[in-house]
Amino acid sequence: MNKDELQQLSEEALKKVIENLGGSARSNQQEMTQAVAKSLAEKRNLVVQAGTGVGKSIGYLTPLLLRTALSEQVQIVATSSLALQRQITSRDAPAVAEAVEEVTGKAVNVQVLKGWSNYLCRLRLNQGDDALLWDDAYSGATGAEEVAALREWGLECESGDKDDVPFKVSPASWRQVSVSRRECIGRACPFLDECFPAAAKEKAFDADVIVTNHALLAVMVGGNPEIFPDFDAVVIDEAHDLASRVRTQGTAQLWPSQIRRLARVARSLSRSGAGELEDASHRLEAALDDCAEGLLVIRTEELSSAMMAVDDASRSLRSRIKGAKGATEEITVARVRAGLESIDEVMDAWSREPEQMILWIGKSRNDERYVNIAPLAVSPQLYSTLFSRHTTVLTSATLSVGGNFEQIKWASGIGRGECDYLDVGTPFDPGKQGILYVAAHLADPGRDWPDDQALAELLALVEASGGGMLGLFSSWRAAEAATEFLREKTELTVLFQRDDNVPALVEEFRLDRDSCLIGTMSLWQGVDVPGDSCRLVVLDRIPFPRPDDPIVAAQQRAAERAGRSSFHEVSLAPAALALAQGAGRLLRGMDDRGVVAILDSRIHTRRYGQYLRNSLLPYWTSTHSDTVKAALRRLA
Ligand code: SF4
């Protein structure tokens, strides 16, 4: 199918989707649909920024489902969270599939594919913590009633899917009835024929379009192509998050206590040599205790030799557990092998060129030190496994920073090959709907931010708007200080992120027009409240990444080594992206009006401020406190 045909059919199908959903045509959405159709037909990668209000999922699903209907090739959609996967499969994809069937006469089967631990594990239901080998963070945790209810539900449910559980389940309880892909013993499992995650995977493999998440895509990028069937193209939504998700997924970790747990399981196998592994775990623990928490630039001799000892002991254990006698021993052998594979992954990362890896020492809640190793750059991997092999569309509301696409090109690696770049804008009119206020009269944020003047400014803004304020803070300490201050000085309901789960708080914020919601980084992306319940968004400071974050510190060193500007590459560009995400919480609907207030005067006084302002929607901008407060009073 050539470009013109796919574009024409996409236009037709998009009209039908809009008719069926009762919406109205938007030129930005049409432009996006046409660009994605061209990309798919010409097999050319595309980066497309589509602002809030465009309806981007329908914008890309329409040509993607058409392409599937006409080519019979499998396509993938990957988004950042399970919630977005749900939204696509329950609302947008069925509407698009219906329109595509009307246009082509062909039905398209869209299925969701989630990670293994989103489903009940029958082995765990039967064996409890005994079936858990590697991650025992929640084993023996409270919630016995919930776990009992889950066991009962497991006997009668069809899917075993966490989303289908008809009652509320805490993460701790769920952890007690599920396993990660790594912990699954696969063919050795006596419940394999009735395994929930395996059945879900099989169902997804029969689909024409698979809707998955970044984490699973990252598993594929990390060298596991079998996680998906052969596919043609992939659309990656919320693509501004992709590189960090891939790095998180690719981070190998090793805890001495987990090695000991593995050794304990292995001890039941005769002549396993588990004692050697246990000794190695103690050696590793001692070596880690001598290392400071954080980035480890030079590997100490003790740590290197302890890692070698773990490697030797795990190899020796593997060579001794070749055969298994009886079904019970077979399960134990499979569990030990799964544990050894995890050690192999860490050793593989450890043996790579140190300059290309980030090595840091973490500390768990119970003060145990552990090893983390992550790739310094994920772009080569993303390019070689994805962008150079499959037509890829990257999309998000925030992909261009400072007015260009350099950041996403550099961070994801899509710029290593041919690619088109497009910003379809937003149907909103930011210059008329929103004001960007920079409190230029305040001092630069210091250690004890927010200071008295900043808190007074926050209070004045909130009083002018009569509430309806979303406060996005860059640290818990600052968020807590602002919450306490507003609770003391106003009668308004002030919701604080630590008081409840985020969806419940956001719902309360939405329903109570004059309430305020205050939180930290997860709210910068996760709040979608159209209407006047959110008429003031306050950002306390420029969200520069923390320089003591080991990944940030390693990236800064690498940029400096290569003679590039570490400030621009590692600090400014990610801060601009986060700022755009935060400020983007204001306008969520065509009738929304309001103010984005930034209490960090550096946006106005520093040279890089212009770059940051260029990363935001083109709001009407002001530094005049009185003018802005007058506007807020009109919205109150
Ligand atoms: S195959 Fe894996 S996930 Fe399925 S029941 Fe067995 S251990 Fe659990």
XYZ file of C-alpha atoms and ligand atoms in Angstrom:
644
model
C 0.000 0.000 0.000
C 1.474 3.335 -1.004
C 1.560 6.520 0.998
C -1.323 8.242 -0.822
C -3.674 5.290 -0.345
C -2.880 4.932 3.348
C -3.230 8.668 3.895
C -6.563 8.774 2.107
C -7.969 5.807 4.024
C -6.636 7.284 7.269
C -8.512 10.502 6.595
C -11.705 8.558 5.948
C -11.303 6.351 9.023
C -10.454 9.315 11.258
C -13.696 11.034 10.213
C -15.632 7.923 11.174
C -13.882 7.642 14.543
C -14.794 11.252 15.302
C -18.386 10.684 14.147
C -18.683 7.536 16.263
C -17.249 9.250 19.325
C -19.291 12.417 18.788
C -16.267 14.758 18.718
C -15.149 17.436 16.295
C -12.350 17.438 13.725
C -9.027 18.968 14.796
C -6.472 20.036 12.234
C -3.565 19.033 14.520
C -4.933 15.507 14.824
C -5.453 15.266 11.063
C -1.893 16.450 10.472
C -0.573 13.854 12.896
C -2.604 11.054 11.298
C -1.284 11.973 7.856
C 2.311 12.108 9.091
C 2.062 8.705 10.794
C 0.441 7.204 7.674
C 3.325 8.529 5.567
C 5.881 7.185 8.026
C 4.309 3.705 8.007
C 3.879 3.576 4.241
C 7.398 4.816 3.499
C 8.977 2.887 6.396
C 10.596 6.032 7.662
C 11.005 6.862 11.345
C 9.080 9.810 12.722
C 9.241 11.933 15.858
C 5.971 13.787 16.311
C 5.142 16.155 19.129
C 1.406 16.441 19.712
C 0.334 18.824 22.460
C -2.419 18.226 24.980
C -5.851 18.253 23.364
C -4.722 16.857 19.989
C -6.101 13.374 20.710
C -2.800 11.789 19.803
C -3.687 8.165 20.541
C -6.460 8.269 17.965
C -4.086 10.240 15.740
C -1.615 7.346 15.569
C -3.956 4.374 16.127
C -5.977 5.180 13.002
C -3.163 4.733 10.440
C -1.566 1.959 12.509
C -4.702 -0.201 12.633
C -5.344 0.477 8.957
C -1.824 -0.620 8.125
C -2.423 -3.848 10.054
C -5.789 -4.481 8.393
C -4.272 -4.081 4.947
C -0.855 -5.664 5.424
C -1.699 -8.337 8.011
C 1.519 -7.529 9.811
C 1.639 -7.219 13.582
C 2.154 -3.713 14.979
C 3.100 -2.617 18.472
C 2.034 0.343 20.590
C 4.115 1.006 23.701
C 3.167 3.537 26.310
C 4.579 4.487 29.672
C 2.124 3.008 32.153
C -0.507 0.362 32.723
C -3.101 3.133 33.144
C -2.394 4.416 29.633
C -2.419 0.868 28.249
C -5.856 0.461 29.802
C -7.086 3.745 28.351
C -5.980 2.743 24.854
C -7.406 -0.775 24.911
C -10.678 0.099 26.609
C -11.577 3.348 24.842
C -9.501 4.534 21.890
C -8.535 1.279 20.152
C -12.103 -0.170 20.037
C -13.395 3.083 18.480
C -10.616 3.083 15.878
C -10.996 -0.657 15.160
C -14.699 -0.132 14.475
C -13.964 2.678 12.006
C -11.195 0.681 10.322
C -13.583 -2.235 9.847
C -16.151 0.107 8.293
C -13.531 1.412 5.860
C -11.728 -1.841 4.986
C -14.192 -4.586 5.932
C -11.455 -6.166 8.058
C -11.553 -6.678 11.795
C -8.429 -5.839 13.779
C -7.698 -7.690 16.997
C -6.032 -5.434 19.591
C -4.703 -7.015 22.786
C -2.775 -5.801 25.759
C 0.528 -7.359 26.853
C 1.716 -6.664 30.385
C 4.595 -7.845 32.498
C 4.540 -11.303 34.130
C 3.991 -9.978 37.648
C 0.641 -8.429 36.700
C -0.915 -11.895 36.829
C -1.443 -14.448 39.567
C 1.168 -17.189 39.714
C -0.439 -20.542 40.486
C 2.804 -21.908 41.887
C 2.933 -19.078 44.428
C -0.741 -19.549 45.209
C 0.113 -23.113 46.090
C 3.532 -22.769 47.660
C 3.558 -19.247 49.113
C 6.996 -17.768 49.788
C 8.640 -21.126 49.105
C 8.106 -20.417 45.422
C 9.864 -17.080 45.726
C 13.522 -17.187 45.002
C 14.945 -13.840 44.255
C 13.062 -10.818 45.547
C 11.715 -11.328 49.035
C 11.026 -7.679 49.832
C 7.382 -8.443 50.550
C 7.556 -12.052 51.632
C 5.780 -12.655 54.909
C 4.359 -9.129 54.707
C 1.074 -8.293 56.338
C -2.238 -8.493 54.477
C -3.084 -12.129 55.239
C -6.796 -11.504 54.643
C -6.198 -9.945 51.251
C -3.870 -12.779 50.276
C -6.476 -15.353 51.355
C -9.107 -13.513 49.278
C -6.736 -13.498 46.310
C -6.181 -17.241 46.665
C -9.927 -17.777 46.598
C -10.341 -15.461 43.625
C -7.533 -17.352 41.876
C -9.617 -20.532 41.977
C -12.508 -19.057 40.012
C -11.142 -16.177 37.882
C -10.379 -16.545 34.205
C -7.597 -14.049 33.604
C -5.633 -13.861 36.863
C -5.083 -10.228 35.854
C -4.519 -7.787 38.723
C -6.789 -5.281 36.963
C -9.703 -7.725 37.155
C -9.514 -8.275 40.923
C -12.910 -7.147 42.264
C -11.493 -5.763 45.532
C -8.672 -3.446 46.573
C -5.259 -5.085 46.780
C -2.101 -3.598 48.246
C 1.212 -4.028 46.367
C 2.516 -6.080 49.325
C -0.363 -8.567 49.070
C -0.092 -8.807 45.313
C 3.609 -9.510 45.581
C 2.760 -12.574 47.645
C 0.745 -14.163 44.839
C 2.789 -13.210 41.773
C 6.316 -13.646 40.411
C 8.481 -11.669 38.029
C 9.476 -13.170 34.683
C 12.893 -13.865 36.170
C 11.471 -15.868 39.064
C 9.149 -17.940 36.891
C 10.524 -21.462 36.564
C 8.848 -22.002 33.187
C 8.905 -25.535 31.846
C 9.691 -27.066 35.230
C 6.473 -25.631 36.671
C 3.705 -28.157 37.407
C 1.114 -25.432 36.660
C 2.486 -24.393 33.282
C -0.600 -25.638 31.401
C -2.898 -23.391 33.414
C -0.486 -20.497 33.960
C -2.162 -17.055 33.826
C 0.751 -14.941 32.487
C 1.632 -17.588 29.907
C -2.016 -17.627 28.716
C -2.071 -13.816 28.510
C 1.096 -13.879 26.432
C -0.391 -16.488 24.103
C -3.513 -14.356 23.624
C -1.415 -11.280 22.849
C 0.647 -13.264 20.345
C -2.577 -13.931 18.391
C -3.358 -10.223 18.136
C -2.846 -7.912 15.160
C -1.880 -4.983 17.354
C -0.249 -5.400 20.757
C -0.509 -2.597 23.297
C 2.374 -2.859 25.714
C 4.431 -0.623 27.987
C 7.930 0.847 27.925
C 9.180 -1.641 30.501
C 8.400 -4.651 28.300
C 9.756 -2.902 25.234
C 12.927 -2.293 27.243
C 13.165 -6.022 28.005
C 13.105 -6.651 24.263
C 15.699 -3.946 23.627
C 17.847 -5.570 26.316
C 18.275 -8.668 24.143
C 15.007 -10.605 24.439
C 13.338 -10.356 21.017
C 11.130 -13.358 21.824
C 9.065 -11.198 24.149
C 7.022 -10.083 21.089
C 6.040 -11.906 17.918
C 7.617 -10.677 14.666
C 6.313 -7.187 14.108
C 6.426 -4.429 11.539
C 6.174 -0.994 13.152
C 6.077 0.388 16.662
C 4.514 3.583 17.980
C 6.030 4.694 21.277
C 3.772 7.057 23.186
C 5.059 9.245 26.053
C 8.414 8.803 24.326
C 10.089 11.517 26.403
C 10.378 8.813 29.109
C 11.711 6.036 26.891
C 15.471 6.346 27.446
C 15.195 6.446 31.226
C 12.805 3.456 31.232
C 15.205 1.463 29.092
C 18.077 2.337 31.421
C 16.057 1.391 34.511
C 15.118 -1.921 32.945
C 18.721 -2.515 31.940
C 20.077 -1.883 35.452
C 21.511 -5.067 36.947
C 21.510 -5.336 40.747
C 23.171 -7.701 43.174
C 22.417 -7.983 46.911
C 24.538 -10.156 49.203
C 21.364 -11.277 51.033
C 19.816 -12.507 47.807
C 22.895 -14.558 47.006
C 22.580 -16.132 50.457
C 18.923 -16.870 49.831
C 19.866 -18.601 46.592
C 22.547 -20.574 48.434
C 19.955 -21.689 51.011
C 17.602 -22.961 48.311
C 20.501 -24.733 46.585
C 21.621 -26.396 49.823
C 18.759 -28.895 49.612
C 20.337 -30.299 46.452
C 22.997 -32.850 47.244
C 26.638 -31.823 46.612
C 25.535 -28.450 45.269
C 28.490 -26.462 46.583
C 26.077 -23.896 48.030
C 28.513 -23.152 50.865
C 30.973 -21.605 48.407
C 28.261 -19.238 47.194
C 27.328 -18.300 50.726
C 30.991 -17.529 51.541
C 31.196 -15.366 48.419
C 28.113 -13.420 49.535
C 29.819 -12.567 52.843
C 32.918 -11.455 50.978
C 30.814 -9.220 48.776
C 29.049 -7.790 51.804
C 32.374 -6.914 53.454
C 33.689 -5.300 50.257
C 30.503 -3.253 49.848
C 30.634 -2.067 53.443
C 33.963 -0.415 52.597
C 32.448 1.482 49.649
C 30.619 4.784 49.978
C 27.034 4.963 48.795
C 26.663 6.530 45.334
C 28.660 6.540 42.102
C 31.746 4.327 42.184
C 34.256 5.690 39.715
C 37.146 3.392 40.607
C 36.448 -0.234 41.395
C 38.206 -1.243 44.591
C 40.360 -4.351 44.568
C 38.254 -5.895 47.332
C 35.042 -5.367 45.393
C 36.537 -6.711 42.168
C 37.813 -9.850 43.832
C 34.526 -10.346 45.739
C 32.613 -10.112 42.457
C 34.999 -12.671 40.937
C 34.370 -14.949 43.904
C 30.584 -14.700 43.390
C 31.057 -15.436 39.703
C 33.283 -18.468 40.391
C 30.918 -19.821 43.040
C 27.859 -19.460 40.825
C 29.634 -21.207 37.935
C 30.675 -24.007 40.217
C 27.114 -24.346 41.553
C 25.719 -24.458 38.034
C 28.114 -27.245 37.027
C 27.012 -29.359 39.995
C 23.244 -29.137 39.602
C 22.884 -30.601 36.173
C 20.451 -33.389 36.958
C 17.362 -33.505 39.173
C 15.742 -36.490 40.842
C 11.960 -36.293 41.035
C 9.464 -33.478 40.543
C 10.239 -31.579 43.767
C 13.940 -31.477 43.049
C 13.200 -30.419 39.493
C 11.413 -27.309 40.792
C 14.317 -26.503 43.112
C 16.817 -26.903 40.275
C 14.734 -24.609 38.064
C 14.577 -21.986 40.808
C 18.311 -22.142 41.408
C 18.970 -21.830 37.682
C 16.713 -18.758 37.525
C 18.725 -17.221 40.371
C 22.024 -18.043 38.687
C 20.818 -16.398 35.497
C 20.259 -13.182 37.426
C 23.831 -13.349 38.727
C 25.005 -13.944 35.147
C 23.278 -10.742 34.038
C 25.118 -8.755 36.687
C 28.437 -10.395 35.816
C 27.865 -9.681 32.147
C 27.305 -5.980 32.939
C 30.318 -5.976 35.306
C 32.602 -7.385 32.601
C 31.770 -4.685 30.045
C 33.990 -1.693 29.344
C 33.785 0.312 32.625
C 33.740 3.611 30.704
C 30.482 2.545 29.062
C 28.776 1.561 32.300
C 27.532 3.361 35.405
C 28.419 1.563 38.615
C 26.975 2.706 41.910
C 26.429 1.416 45.401
C 22.902 1.570 46.742
C 21.670 1.121 50.294
C 18.389 -0.616 51.075
C 15.952 0.364 53.823
C 17.545 -2.146 56.148
C 20.971 -0.619 55.463
C 22.208 -3.371 53.185
C 24.569 -2.172 50.462
C 24.166 -3.561 46.976
C 25.664 -3.238 43.502
C 23.930 -1.443 40.600
C 25.271 -1.437 37.048
C 23.543 0.354 34.179
C 24.568 1.269 30.643
C 25.803 4.851 30.338
C 24.023 5.389 27.018
C 20.995 3.419 25.886
C 20.803 5.057 22.469
C 23.098 2.561 20.648
C 20.985 -0.339 21.917
C 17.707 1.371 21.044
C 18.982 2.168 17.587
C 20.336 -1.282 16.795
C 17.383 -3.272 18.157
C 14.501 -0.966 17.329
C 14.962 2.151 15.228
C 17.122 0.510 12.551
C 14.904 -2.583 12.296
C 11.321 -1.407 12.685
C 9.543 1.688 11.474
C 9.298 3.685 14.678
C 7.086 6.611 15.599
C 8.002 8.450 18.794
C 5.310 10.725 20.147
C 4.519 12.777 23.249
C 3.226 16.213 24.196
C 6.788 17.183 25.161
C 9.531 16.088 22.802
C 10.991 19.360 21.677
C 12.906 21.358 24.266
C 14.353 24.809 23.770
C 12.429 24.878 20.489
C 14.105 21.860 18.830
C 14.272 18.046 18.893
C 17.994 17.702 19.734
C 17.360 16.217 23.190
C 15.182 13.324 22.012
C 17.518 12.692 19.062
C 20.492 12.468 21.418
C 18.876 10.627 24.330
C 16.937 8.006 22.372
C 19.341 7.532 19.478
C 16.674 7.922 16.800
C 18.774 10.703 15.275
C 21.462 8.150 14.328
C 19.466 7.362 11.190
C 17.015 8.980 8.808
C 14.016 10.395 10.609
C 11.361 13.080 10.161
C 10.492 15.549 12.914
C 7.173 17.296 13.307
C 5.391 19.417 15.884
C 1.638 19.486 15.235
C 1.094 21.939 18.083
C -2.015 22.065 20.221
C -5.631 23.015 19.515
C -5.491 25.315 22.549
C -4.593 28.977 22.325
C -2.008 29.271 25.127
C -1.482 32.998 24.530
C -5.163 33.635 25.301
C -5.894 30.815 27.740
C -2.877 31.009 30.020
C -0.420 33.357 31.684
C 3.143 32.376 32.475
C 4.150 34.303 35.565
C 7.779 34.369 36.690
C 8.270 35.772 40.193
C 11.348 37.704 39.098
C 11.534 39.732 42.317
C 12.327 36.659 44.453
C 15.873 35.631 45.386
C 17.506 32.623 43.706
C 16.368 29.383 45.345
C 18.852 28.303 47.995
C 19.197 25.398 50.405
C 16.196 26.322 52.535
C 13.836 26.855 49.672
C 11.082 27.996 49.713
C 12.191 30.981 51.804
C 9.781 33.366 53.560
C 9.335 35.584 50.492
C 8.590 32.627 48.246
C 6.032 31.268 50.724
C 4.432 34.715 50.976
C 4.218 34.877 47.174
C 2.663 31.414 47.067
C 0.080 32.465 49.644
C -0.756 35.666 47.754
C -1.286 33.719 44.524
C -3.452 31.093 46.209
C -5.541 33.760 47.942
C -6.032 35.558 44.631
C -7.185 32.400 42.870
C -9.263 31.244 45.845
C -7.585 27.830 45.678
C -7.739 25.581 42.617
C -3.946 25.384 42.877
C -1.687 22.519 41.893
C 1.692 22.955 43.612
C 4.562 21.081 41.976
C 7.657 21.013 44.150
C 11.138 19.746 43.481
C 11.671 18.152 46.913
C 9.600 16.585 49.686
C 10.979 19.080 52.158
C 9.783 22.040 50.081
C 6.395 20.434 49.394
C 5.892 19.745 53.079
C 6.861 23.304 54.062
C 4.411 24.777 51.538
C 1.609 22.446 52.679
C 2.073 23.343 56.336
C 2.263 27.042 55.530
C -0.946 27.089 53.468
C -2.796 24.947 56.005
C -1.825 27.389 58.711
C -2.593 30.581 56.779
C -5.757 29.683 54.838
C -9.057 27.911 55.353
C -8.654 26.059 52.069
C -8.440 22.286 51.813
C -4.770 21.536 51.128
C -4.157 17.996 49.902
C -0.645 16.621 50.284
C 0.773 13.834 48.131
C 1.932 11.755 51.093
C -1.551 11.697 52.642
C -3.104 9.234 50.177
C -2.541 7.538 46.838
C -2.221 9.886 43.869
C -5.392 8.859 41.928
C -7.548 9.374 45.062
C -5.982 12.789 45.752
C -6.360 13.903 42.139
C -10.023 12.890 42.208
C -10.582 14.898 45.393
C -8.763 17.863 43.858
C -10.957 17.618 40.758
C -14.218 17.445 42.710
C -13.430 20.200 45.224
C -13.063 23.273 43.015
C -11.261 25.369 45.617
C -8.890 22.782 47.035
C -5.109 22.795 46.563
C -2.972 19.766 45.772
C 0.735 19.769 46.608
C 3.310 17.153 45.718
C 6.632 16.328 44.097
C 7.933 14.897 40.842
C 5.328 12.181 40.195
C 2.634 14.875 40.075
C 4.592 16.831 37.448
C 3.403 14.278 34.884
C 0.485 12.480 36.476
C -2.282 15.061 36.943
C -4.907 15.553 34.268
C -7.662 17.809 35.616
C -9.549 19.726 32.925
C -11.838 22.554 34.073
C -11.395 25.279 36.648
C -10.475 23.032 39.575
C -6.931 23.539 38.316
C -6.623 27.248 37.480
C -3.236 27.908 39.053
C -0.140 25.730 38.683
C 2.795 26.745 40.873
C 6.283 25.361 40.198
C 8.682 26.075 43.044
C 11.970 25.901 41.135
C 13.619 24.747 37.931
C 13.680 20.943 38.257
C 17.375 20.409 37.546
C 18.342 16.765 38.111
C 20.159 16.209 41.411
C 23.929 16.278 40.821
C 24.429 13.570 43.461
C 22.240 11.155 41.498
C 24.777 8.531 40.316
C 23.350 8.407 36.790
C 23.443 12.191 36.472
C 26.969 12.340 37.926
C 28.204 9.660 35.510
C 26.582 11.373 32.527
C 28.182 14.683 33.509
C 31.614 13.070 33.686
C 31.093 11.400 30.306
C 29.940 14.624 28.631
C 32.932 16.520 30.036
C 35.327 13.766 28.939
C 33.945 14.090 25.428
C 34.313 17.891 25.511
C 30.556 18.569 25.478
C 28.595 20.892 27.745
C 27.512 18.724 30.644
C 25.294 21.502 31.992
C 23.271 21.748 28.813
C 23.130 18.045 28.045
C 22.652 16.522 31.485
C 21.008 19.295 33.508
C 19.324 21.912 31.360
C 17.624 19.769 28.714
C 16.041 17.299 31.203
C 14.991 20.246 33.402
C 13.321 21.864 30.389
C 11.420 18.654 29.672
C 10.254 18.317 33.278
C 9.287 21.990 33.374
C 7.240 21.614 30.184
C 5.519 18.559 31.664
C 4.712 20.412 34.882
C 3.498 23.591 33.191
C 1.456 21.415 30.831
C -0.863 20.509 33.744
C -2.670 23.861 33.363
C -4.453 23.637 30.014
C -6.229 20.295 29.658
C -9.409 21.430 27.877
C -10.492 23.985 25.260
C -12.186 26.188 27.873
C -9.457 26.060 30.511
C -7.976 29.338 31.706
C -5.318 29.998 34.307
C -1.805 30.843 35.416
C 1.451 28.916 35.533
C 3.525 30.598 38.241
C 7.235 29.829 38.536
C 8.792 30.982 41.803
C 12.341 30.541 40.473
C 13.558 33.949 39.267
C 16.477 32.384 37.374
C 14.061 31.775 34.484
C 14.051 35.536 34.096
C 17.561 36.487 35.172
C 19.819 33.773 33.711
C 20.821 33.356 30.093
C 19.505 29.801 29.990
C 16.072 31.114 31.060
C 15.209 31.807 27.444
C 15.887 28.171 26.530
C 13.565 27.054 29.323
C 10.837 29.496 28.311
C 11.126 28.272 24.712
C 10.329 24.780 25.978
C 6.936 25.850 27.310
C 3.705 26.553 25.481
C 3.612 30.160 24.221
C 1.635 31.562 27.158
C 1.251 35.286 27.647
C 4.227 36.026 29.904
C 4.465 38.450 32.802
C 6.670 39.260 35.777
C 4.101 41.654 37.270
C 2.692 40.140 40.377
C -0.271 42.542 40.645
C -1.402 42.006 37.056
C -1.314 38.240 37.518
C -3.133 38.319 40.836
C -5.842 40.499 39.302
C -6.261 37.921 36.535
C -6.460 35.149 39.129
C -9.112 37.028 41.100
C -11.248 37.104 37.963
C -10.978 33.317 37.757
C -11.604 32.698 41.471
S 4.823 -21.014 34.886
Fe 5.772 -19.394 36.110
S 4.190 -17.833 36.400
Fe 3.193 -19.683 35.659
S 2.489 -20.661 37.508
Fe 4.505 -21.523 37.047
S 5.999 -20.271 38.121
Fe 4.045 -19.183 38.133
